[in-house]
PDB file of C-alpha atoms in Angstrom:
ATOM      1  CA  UNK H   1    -105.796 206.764 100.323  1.00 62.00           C
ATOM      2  CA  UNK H   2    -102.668 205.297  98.466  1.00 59.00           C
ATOM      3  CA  UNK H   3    -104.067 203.373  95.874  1.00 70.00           C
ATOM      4  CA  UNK H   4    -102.211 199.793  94.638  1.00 83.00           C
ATOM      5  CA  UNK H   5    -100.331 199.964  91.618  1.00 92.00           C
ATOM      6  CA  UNK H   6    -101.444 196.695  89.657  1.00 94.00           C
ATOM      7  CA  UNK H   7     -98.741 194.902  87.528  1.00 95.00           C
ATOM      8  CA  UNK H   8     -98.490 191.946  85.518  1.00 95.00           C
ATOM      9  CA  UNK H   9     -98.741 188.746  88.511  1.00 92.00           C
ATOM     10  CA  UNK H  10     -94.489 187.522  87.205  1.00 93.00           C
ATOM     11  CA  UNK H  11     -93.561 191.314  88.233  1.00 93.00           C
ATOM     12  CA  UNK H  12     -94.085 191.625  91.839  1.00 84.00           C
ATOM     13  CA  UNK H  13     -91.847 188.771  93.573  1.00 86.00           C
ATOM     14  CA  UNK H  14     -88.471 190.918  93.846  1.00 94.00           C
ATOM     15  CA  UNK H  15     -87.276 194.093  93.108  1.00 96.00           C
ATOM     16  CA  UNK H  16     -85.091 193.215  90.822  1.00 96.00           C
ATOM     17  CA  UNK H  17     -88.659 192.046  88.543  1.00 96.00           C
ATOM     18  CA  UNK H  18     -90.184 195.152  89.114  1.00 96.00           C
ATOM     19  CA  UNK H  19     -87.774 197.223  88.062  1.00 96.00           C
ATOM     20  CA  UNK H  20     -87.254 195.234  84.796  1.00 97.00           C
ATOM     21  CA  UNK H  21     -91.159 194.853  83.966  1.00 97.00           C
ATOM     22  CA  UNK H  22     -91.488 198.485  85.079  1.00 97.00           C
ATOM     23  CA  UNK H  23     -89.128 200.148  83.194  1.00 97.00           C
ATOM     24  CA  UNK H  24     -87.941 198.083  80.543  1.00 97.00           C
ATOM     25  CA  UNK H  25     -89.923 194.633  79.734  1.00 97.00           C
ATOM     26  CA  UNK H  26     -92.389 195.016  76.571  1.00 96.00           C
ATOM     27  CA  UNK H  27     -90.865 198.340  75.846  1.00 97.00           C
ATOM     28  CA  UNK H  28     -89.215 198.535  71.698  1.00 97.00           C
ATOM     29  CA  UNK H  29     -85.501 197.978  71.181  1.00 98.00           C
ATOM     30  CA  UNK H  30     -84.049 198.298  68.395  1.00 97.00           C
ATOM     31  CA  UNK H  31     -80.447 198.067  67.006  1.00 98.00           C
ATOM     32  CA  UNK H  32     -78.474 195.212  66.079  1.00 98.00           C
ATOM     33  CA  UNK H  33     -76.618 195.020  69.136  1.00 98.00           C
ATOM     34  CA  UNK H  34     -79.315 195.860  71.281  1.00 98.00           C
ATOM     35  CA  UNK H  35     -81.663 193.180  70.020  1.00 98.00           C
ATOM     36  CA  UNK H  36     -78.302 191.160  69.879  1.00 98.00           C
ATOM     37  CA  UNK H  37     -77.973 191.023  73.382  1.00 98.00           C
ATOM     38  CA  UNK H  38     -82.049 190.510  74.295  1.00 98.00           C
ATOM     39  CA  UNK H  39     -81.580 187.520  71.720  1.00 98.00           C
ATOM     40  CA  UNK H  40     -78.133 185.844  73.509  1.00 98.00           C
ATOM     41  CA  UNK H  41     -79.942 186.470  77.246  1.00 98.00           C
ATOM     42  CA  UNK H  42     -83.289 184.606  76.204  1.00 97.00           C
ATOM     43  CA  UNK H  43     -80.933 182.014  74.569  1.00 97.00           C
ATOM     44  CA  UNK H  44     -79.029 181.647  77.836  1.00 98.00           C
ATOM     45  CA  UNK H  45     -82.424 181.291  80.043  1.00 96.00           C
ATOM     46  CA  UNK H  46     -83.429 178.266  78.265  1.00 93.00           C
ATOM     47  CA  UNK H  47     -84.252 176.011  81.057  1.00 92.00           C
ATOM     48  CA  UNK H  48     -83.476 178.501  84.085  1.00 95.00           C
ATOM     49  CA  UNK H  49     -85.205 181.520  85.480  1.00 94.00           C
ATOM     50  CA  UNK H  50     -85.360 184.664  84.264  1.00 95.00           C
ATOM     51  CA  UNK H  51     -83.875 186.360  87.651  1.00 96.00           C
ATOM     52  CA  UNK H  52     -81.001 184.247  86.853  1.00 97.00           C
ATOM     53  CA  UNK H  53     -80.202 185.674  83.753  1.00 97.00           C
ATOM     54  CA  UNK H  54     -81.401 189.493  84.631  1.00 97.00           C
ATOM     55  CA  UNK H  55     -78.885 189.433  88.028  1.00 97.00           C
ATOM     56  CA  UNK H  56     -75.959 188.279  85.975  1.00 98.00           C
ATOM     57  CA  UNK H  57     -76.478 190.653  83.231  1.00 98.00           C
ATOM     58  CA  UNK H  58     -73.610 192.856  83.650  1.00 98.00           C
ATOM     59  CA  UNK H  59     -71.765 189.867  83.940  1.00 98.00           C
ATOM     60  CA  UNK H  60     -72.664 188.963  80.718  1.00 98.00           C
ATOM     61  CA  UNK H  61     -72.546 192.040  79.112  1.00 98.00           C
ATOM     62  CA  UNK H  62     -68.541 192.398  80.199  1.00 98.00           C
ATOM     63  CA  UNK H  63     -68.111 188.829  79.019  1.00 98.00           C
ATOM     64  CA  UNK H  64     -69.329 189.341  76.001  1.00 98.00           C
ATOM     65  CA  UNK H  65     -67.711 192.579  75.009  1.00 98.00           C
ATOM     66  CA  UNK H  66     -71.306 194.983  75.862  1.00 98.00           C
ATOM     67  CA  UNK H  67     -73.097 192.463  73.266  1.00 98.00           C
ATOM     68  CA  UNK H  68     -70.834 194.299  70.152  1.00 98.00           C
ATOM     69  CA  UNK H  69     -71.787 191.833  67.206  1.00 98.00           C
ATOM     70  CA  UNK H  70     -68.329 192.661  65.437  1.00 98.00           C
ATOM     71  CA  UNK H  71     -66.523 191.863  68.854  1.00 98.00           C
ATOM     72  CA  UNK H  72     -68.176 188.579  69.530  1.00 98.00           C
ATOM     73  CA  UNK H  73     -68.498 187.524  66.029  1.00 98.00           C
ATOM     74  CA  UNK H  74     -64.974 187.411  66.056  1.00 98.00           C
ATOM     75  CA  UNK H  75     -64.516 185.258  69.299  1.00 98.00           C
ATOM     76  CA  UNK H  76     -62.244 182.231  68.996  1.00 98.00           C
ATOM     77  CA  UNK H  77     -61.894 179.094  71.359  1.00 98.00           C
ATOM     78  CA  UNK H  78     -59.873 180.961  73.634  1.00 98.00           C
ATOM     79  CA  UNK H  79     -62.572 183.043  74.519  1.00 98.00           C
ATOM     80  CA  UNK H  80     -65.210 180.411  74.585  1.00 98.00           C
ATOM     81  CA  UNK H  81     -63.046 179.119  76.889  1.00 98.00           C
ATOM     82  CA  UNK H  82     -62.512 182.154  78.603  1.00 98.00           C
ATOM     83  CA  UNK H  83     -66.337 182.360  79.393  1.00 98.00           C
ATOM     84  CA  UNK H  84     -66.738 178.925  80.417  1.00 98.00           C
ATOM     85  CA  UNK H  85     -64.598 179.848  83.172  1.00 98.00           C
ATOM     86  CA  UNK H  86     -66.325 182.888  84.006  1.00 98.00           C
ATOM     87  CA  UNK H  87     -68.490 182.190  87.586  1.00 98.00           C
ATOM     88  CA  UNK H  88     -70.315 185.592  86.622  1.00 98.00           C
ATOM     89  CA  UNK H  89     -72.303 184.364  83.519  1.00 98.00           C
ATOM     90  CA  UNK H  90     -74.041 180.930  82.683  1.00 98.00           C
ATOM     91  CA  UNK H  91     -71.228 178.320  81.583  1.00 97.00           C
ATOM     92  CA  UNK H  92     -72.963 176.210  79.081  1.00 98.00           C
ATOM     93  CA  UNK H  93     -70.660 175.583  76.366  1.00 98.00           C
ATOM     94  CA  UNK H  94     -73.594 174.747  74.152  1.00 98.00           C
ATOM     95  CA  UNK H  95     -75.001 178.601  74.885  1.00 98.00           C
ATOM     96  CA  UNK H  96     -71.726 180.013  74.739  1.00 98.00           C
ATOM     97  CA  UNK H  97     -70.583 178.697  71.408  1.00 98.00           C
ATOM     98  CA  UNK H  98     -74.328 179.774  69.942  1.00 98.00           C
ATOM     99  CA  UNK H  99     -73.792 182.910  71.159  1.00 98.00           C
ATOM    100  CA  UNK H 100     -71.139 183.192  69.139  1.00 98.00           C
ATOM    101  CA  UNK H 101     -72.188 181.519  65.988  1.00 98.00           C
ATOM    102  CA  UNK H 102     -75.368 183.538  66.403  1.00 98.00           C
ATOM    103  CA  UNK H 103     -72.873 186.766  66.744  1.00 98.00           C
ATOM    104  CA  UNK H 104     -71.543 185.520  63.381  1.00 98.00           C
ATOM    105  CA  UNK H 105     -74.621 184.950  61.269  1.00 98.00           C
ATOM    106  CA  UNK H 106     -76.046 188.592  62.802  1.00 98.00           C
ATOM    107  CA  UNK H 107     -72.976 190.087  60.920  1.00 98.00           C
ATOM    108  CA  UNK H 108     -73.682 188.560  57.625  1.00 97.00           C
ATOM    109  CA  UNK H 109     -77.263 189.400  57.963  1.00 96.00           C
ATOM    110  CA  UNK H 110     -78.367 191.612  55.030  1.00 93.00           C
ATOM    111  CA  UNK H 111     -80.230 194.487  56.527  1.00 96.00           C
ATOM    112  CA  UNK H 112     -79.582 193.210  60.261  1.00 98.00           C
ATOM    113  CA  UNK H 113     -80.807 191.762  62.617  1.00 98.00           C
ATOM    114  CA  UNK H 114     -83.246 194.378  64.163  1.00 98.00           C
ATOM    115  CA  UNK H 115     -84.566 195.334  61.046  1.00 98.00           C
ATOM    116  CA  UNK H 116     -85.096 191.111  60.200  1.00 98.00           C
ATOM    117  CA  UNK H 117     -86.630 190.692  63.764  1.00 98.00           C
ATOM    118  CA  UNK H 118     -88.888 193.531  63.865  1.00 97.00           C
ATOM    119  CA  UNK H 119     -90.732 192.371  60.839  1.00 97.00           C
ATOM    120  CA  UNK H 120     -92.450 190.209  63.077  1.00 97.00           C
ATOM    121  CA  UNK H 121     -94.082 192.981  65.059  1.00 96.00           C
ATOM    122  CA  UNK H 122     -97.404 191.740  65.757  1.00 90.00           C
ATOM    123  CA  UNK H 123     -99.906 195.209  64.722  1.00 80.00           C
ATOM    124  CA  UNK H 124    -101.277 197.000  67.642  1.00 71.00           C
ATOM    125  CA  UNK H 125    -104.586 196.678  68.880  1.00 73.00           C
ATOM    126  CA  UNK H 126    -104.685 192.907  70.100  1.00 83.00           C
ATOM    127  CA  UNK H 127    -106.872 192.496  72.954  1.00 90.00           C
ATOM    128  CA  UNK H 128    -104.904 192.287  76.054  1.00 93.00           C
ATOM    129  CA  UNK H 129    -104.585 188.907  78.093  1.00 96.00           C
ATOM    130  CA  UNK H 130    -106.628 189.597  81.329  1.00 95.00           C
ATOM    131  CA  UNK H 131    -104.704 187.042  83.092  1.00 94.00           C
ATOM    132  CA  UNK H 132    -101.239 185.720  82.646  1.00 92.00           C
ATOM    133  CA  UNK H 133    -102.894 182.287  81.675  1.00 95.00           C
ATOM    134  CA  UNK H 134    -104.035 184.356  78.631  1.00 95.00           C
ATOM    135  CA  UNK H 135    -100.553 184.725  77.340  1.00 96.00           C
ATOM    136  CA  UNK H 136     -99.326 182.384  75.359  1.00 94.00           C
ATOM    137  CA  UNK H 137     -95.794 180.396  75.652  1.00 95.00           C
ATOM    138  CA  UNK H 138     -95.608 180.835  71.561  1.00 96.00           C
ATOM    139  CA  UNK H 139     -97.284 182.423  68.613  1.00 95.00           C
ATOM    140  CA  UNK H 140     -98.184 182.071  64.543  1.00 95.00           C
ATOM    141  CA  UNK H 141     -95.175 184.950  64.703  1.00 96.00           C
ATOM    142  CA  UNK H 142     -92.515 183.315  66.900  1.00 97.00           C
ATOM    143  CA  UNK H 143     -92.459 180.435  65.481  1.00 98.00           C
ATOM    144  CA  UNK H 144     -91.899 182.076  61.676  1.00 98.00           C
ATOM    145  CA  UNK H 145     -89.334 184.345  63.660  1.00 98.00           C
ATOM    146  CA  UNK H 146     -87.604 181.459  65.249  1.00 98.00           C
ATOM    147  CA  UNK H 147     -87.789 179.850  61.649  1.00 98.00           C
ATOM    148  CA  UNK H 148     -86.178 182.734  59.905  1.00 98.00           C
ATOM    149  CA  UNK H 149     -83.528 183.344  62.651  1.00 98.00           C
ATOM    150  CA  UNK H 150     -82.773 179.670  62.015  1.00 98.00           C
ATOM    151  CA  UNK H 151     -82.581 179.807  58.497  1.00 98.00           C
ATOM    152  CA  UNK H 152     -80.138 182.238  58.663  1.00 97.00           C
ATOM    153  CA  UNK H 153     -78.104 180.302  60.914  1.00 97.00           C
ATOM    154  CA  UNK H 154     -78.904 181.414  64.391  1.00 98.00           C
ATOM    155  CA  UNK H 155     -78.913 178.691  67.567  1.00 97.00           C
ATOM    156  CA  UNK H 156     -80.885 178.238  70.792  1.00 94.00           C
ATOM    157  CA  UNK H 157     -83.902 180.303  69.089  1.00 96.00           C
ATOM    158  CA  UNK H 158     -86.906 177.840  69.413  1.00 97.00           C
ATOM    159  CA  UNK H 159     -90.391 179.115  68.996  1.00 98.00           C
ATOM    160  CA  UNK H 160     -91.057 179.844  73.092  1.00 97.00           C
ATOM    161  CA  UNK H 161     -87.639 181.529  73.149  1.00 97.00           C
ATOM    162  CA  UNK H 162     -88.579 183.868  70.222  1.00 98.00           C
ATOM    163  CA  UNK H 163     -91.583 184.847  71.619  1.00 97.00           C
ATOM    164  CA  UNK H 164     -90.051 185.582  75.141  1.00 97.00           C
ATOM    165  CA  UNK H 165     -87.807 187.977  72.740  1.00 98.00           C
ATOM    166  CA  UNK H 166     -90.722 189.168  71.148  1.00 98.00           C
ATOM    167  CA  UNK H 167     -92.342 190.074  74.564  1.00 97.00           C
ATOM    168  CA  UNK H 168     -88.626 191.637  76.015  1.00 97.00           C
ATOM    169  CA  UNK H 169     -88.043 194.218  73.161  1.00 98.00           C
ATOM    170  CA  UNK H 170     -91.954 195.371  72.523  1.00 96.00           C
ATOM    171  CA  UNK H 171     -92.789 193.061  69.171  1.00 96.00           C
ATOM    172  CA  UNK H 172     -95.889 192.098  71.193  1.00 96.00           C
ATOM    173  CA  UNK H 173     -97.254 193.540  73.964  1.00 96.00           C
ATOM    174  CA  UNK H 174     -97.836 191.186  76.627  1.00 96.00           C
ATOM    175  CA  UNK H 175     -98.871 193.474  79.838  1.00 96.00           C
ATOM    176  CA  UNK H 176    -101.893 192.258  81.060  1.00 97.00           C
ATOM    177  CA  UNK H 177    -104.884 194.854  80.694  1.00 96.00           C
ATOM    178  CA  UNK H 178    -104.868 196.434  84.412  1.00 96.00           C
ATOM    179  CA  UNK H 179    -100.993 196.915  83.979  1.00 97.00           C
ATOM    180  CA  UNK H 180    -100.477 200.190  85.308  1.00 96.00           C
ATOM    181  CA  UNK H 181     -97.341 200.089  82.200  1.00 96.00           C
ATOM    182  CA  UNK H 182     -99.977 198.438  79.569  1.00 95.00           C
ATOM    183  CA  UNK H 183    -100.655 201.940  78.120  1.00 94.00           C
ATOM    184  CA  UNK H 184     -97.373 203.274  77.891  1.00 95.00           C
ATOM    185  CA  UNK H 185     -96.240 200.450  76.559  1.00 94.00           C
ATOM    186  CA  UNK H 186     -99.010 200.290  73.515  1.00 90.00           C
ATOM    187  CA  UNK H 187     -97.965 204.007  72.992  1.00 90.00           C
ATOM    188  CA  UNK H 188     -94.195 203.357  72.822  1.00 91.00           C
ATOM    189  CA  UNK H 189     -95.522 200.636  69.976  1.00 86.00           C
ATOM    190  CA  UNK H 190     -97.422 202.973  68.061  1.00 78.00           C
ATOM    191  CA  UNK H 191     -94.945 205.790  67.902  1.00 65.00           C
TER     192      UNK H 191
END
């Protein structure tokens, strides 16, 4: 008897979901550019779906030089115009040219930006939502996140966009508790 392998109820409507909640969703990333690039993607989902964004991100990540801080940082209206032209990414000016501001305050940021946004790693050990209507849209922790990203001059990082970060690089772990990835997921957190 095969038995069903249970995920979180978003995961299951295309392949392209399963393979991202299955293999990388909740999981820790760290690295400036790494978080860099989860930070610019949740930025440019504001308002659309998240299959959007995740089909056209190797679009984006040749757009936007593999999400190099230095590389973006020092993008000029050329480029921005450059992107908005691009039918591969999202062409929102107002996302572009945060992306790029928010490449620019990343490279001033003392300490960087992983080590600023994994501060607000919620501890291990939260009970796990049985249901997706047990997960919240925003948290005590992303809104301070969103806050501090702000203060240090970061765009398009409202409180529901940093914890849709904080979910997407492991700060909180958000797999519901029959998850068959729940578990590897809290032990990835703990290590």
């Amino acid at each position: 008897m095969v038995t069903a392998v249970i995920r979180c109820g978003w995961a299951g409507s295309t392949p392209d979901y399963v393979a991202y909640h299955d293999e990388e969703w909740g999981r820790p990333v760290r690295g400036d550019d790494l978080v860099f690039e989860r930070v610019t993607l949740e930025a440019f989902q504001s308002g659309l779906s998240w299959l959007t964004i995740l089909r056209k991100r190797e679009n984006f990540r040749k757009a936007f030089a593999g999400f190099s801080i230095p590389a973006v940082a020092a993008f000029d209206e050329e480029d921005v115009e450059r992107l908005l032209a691009d039918t591969g990414i999202v062409r929102n000016r107002a996302k572009i040219e945060a992306a790029v501001a928010n490449a620019r305050a990343a490279a001033e940021m003392p300490g960087g930006l992983s080590e600023l946004v994994w501060r607000y790693a919620e501890e291990p050990g939260r009970v796990a939502p049985a249901t997706l209507a047990d997960v919240p849209a925003r948290t005590p922790g992303s809104v301070a996140l969103a806050k501090e990203l702000k203060k240090n001059g970061f765009r398009f990082v409202g409180p529901t966009t940093a914890y849709a970060l904080m979910q997407a690089i492991g700060l909180v772990n958000d797999h519901v508790a029959d998850c068959h990835v729940r578990e590897a997921v809290t032990t990835l957190r703990g290590a």
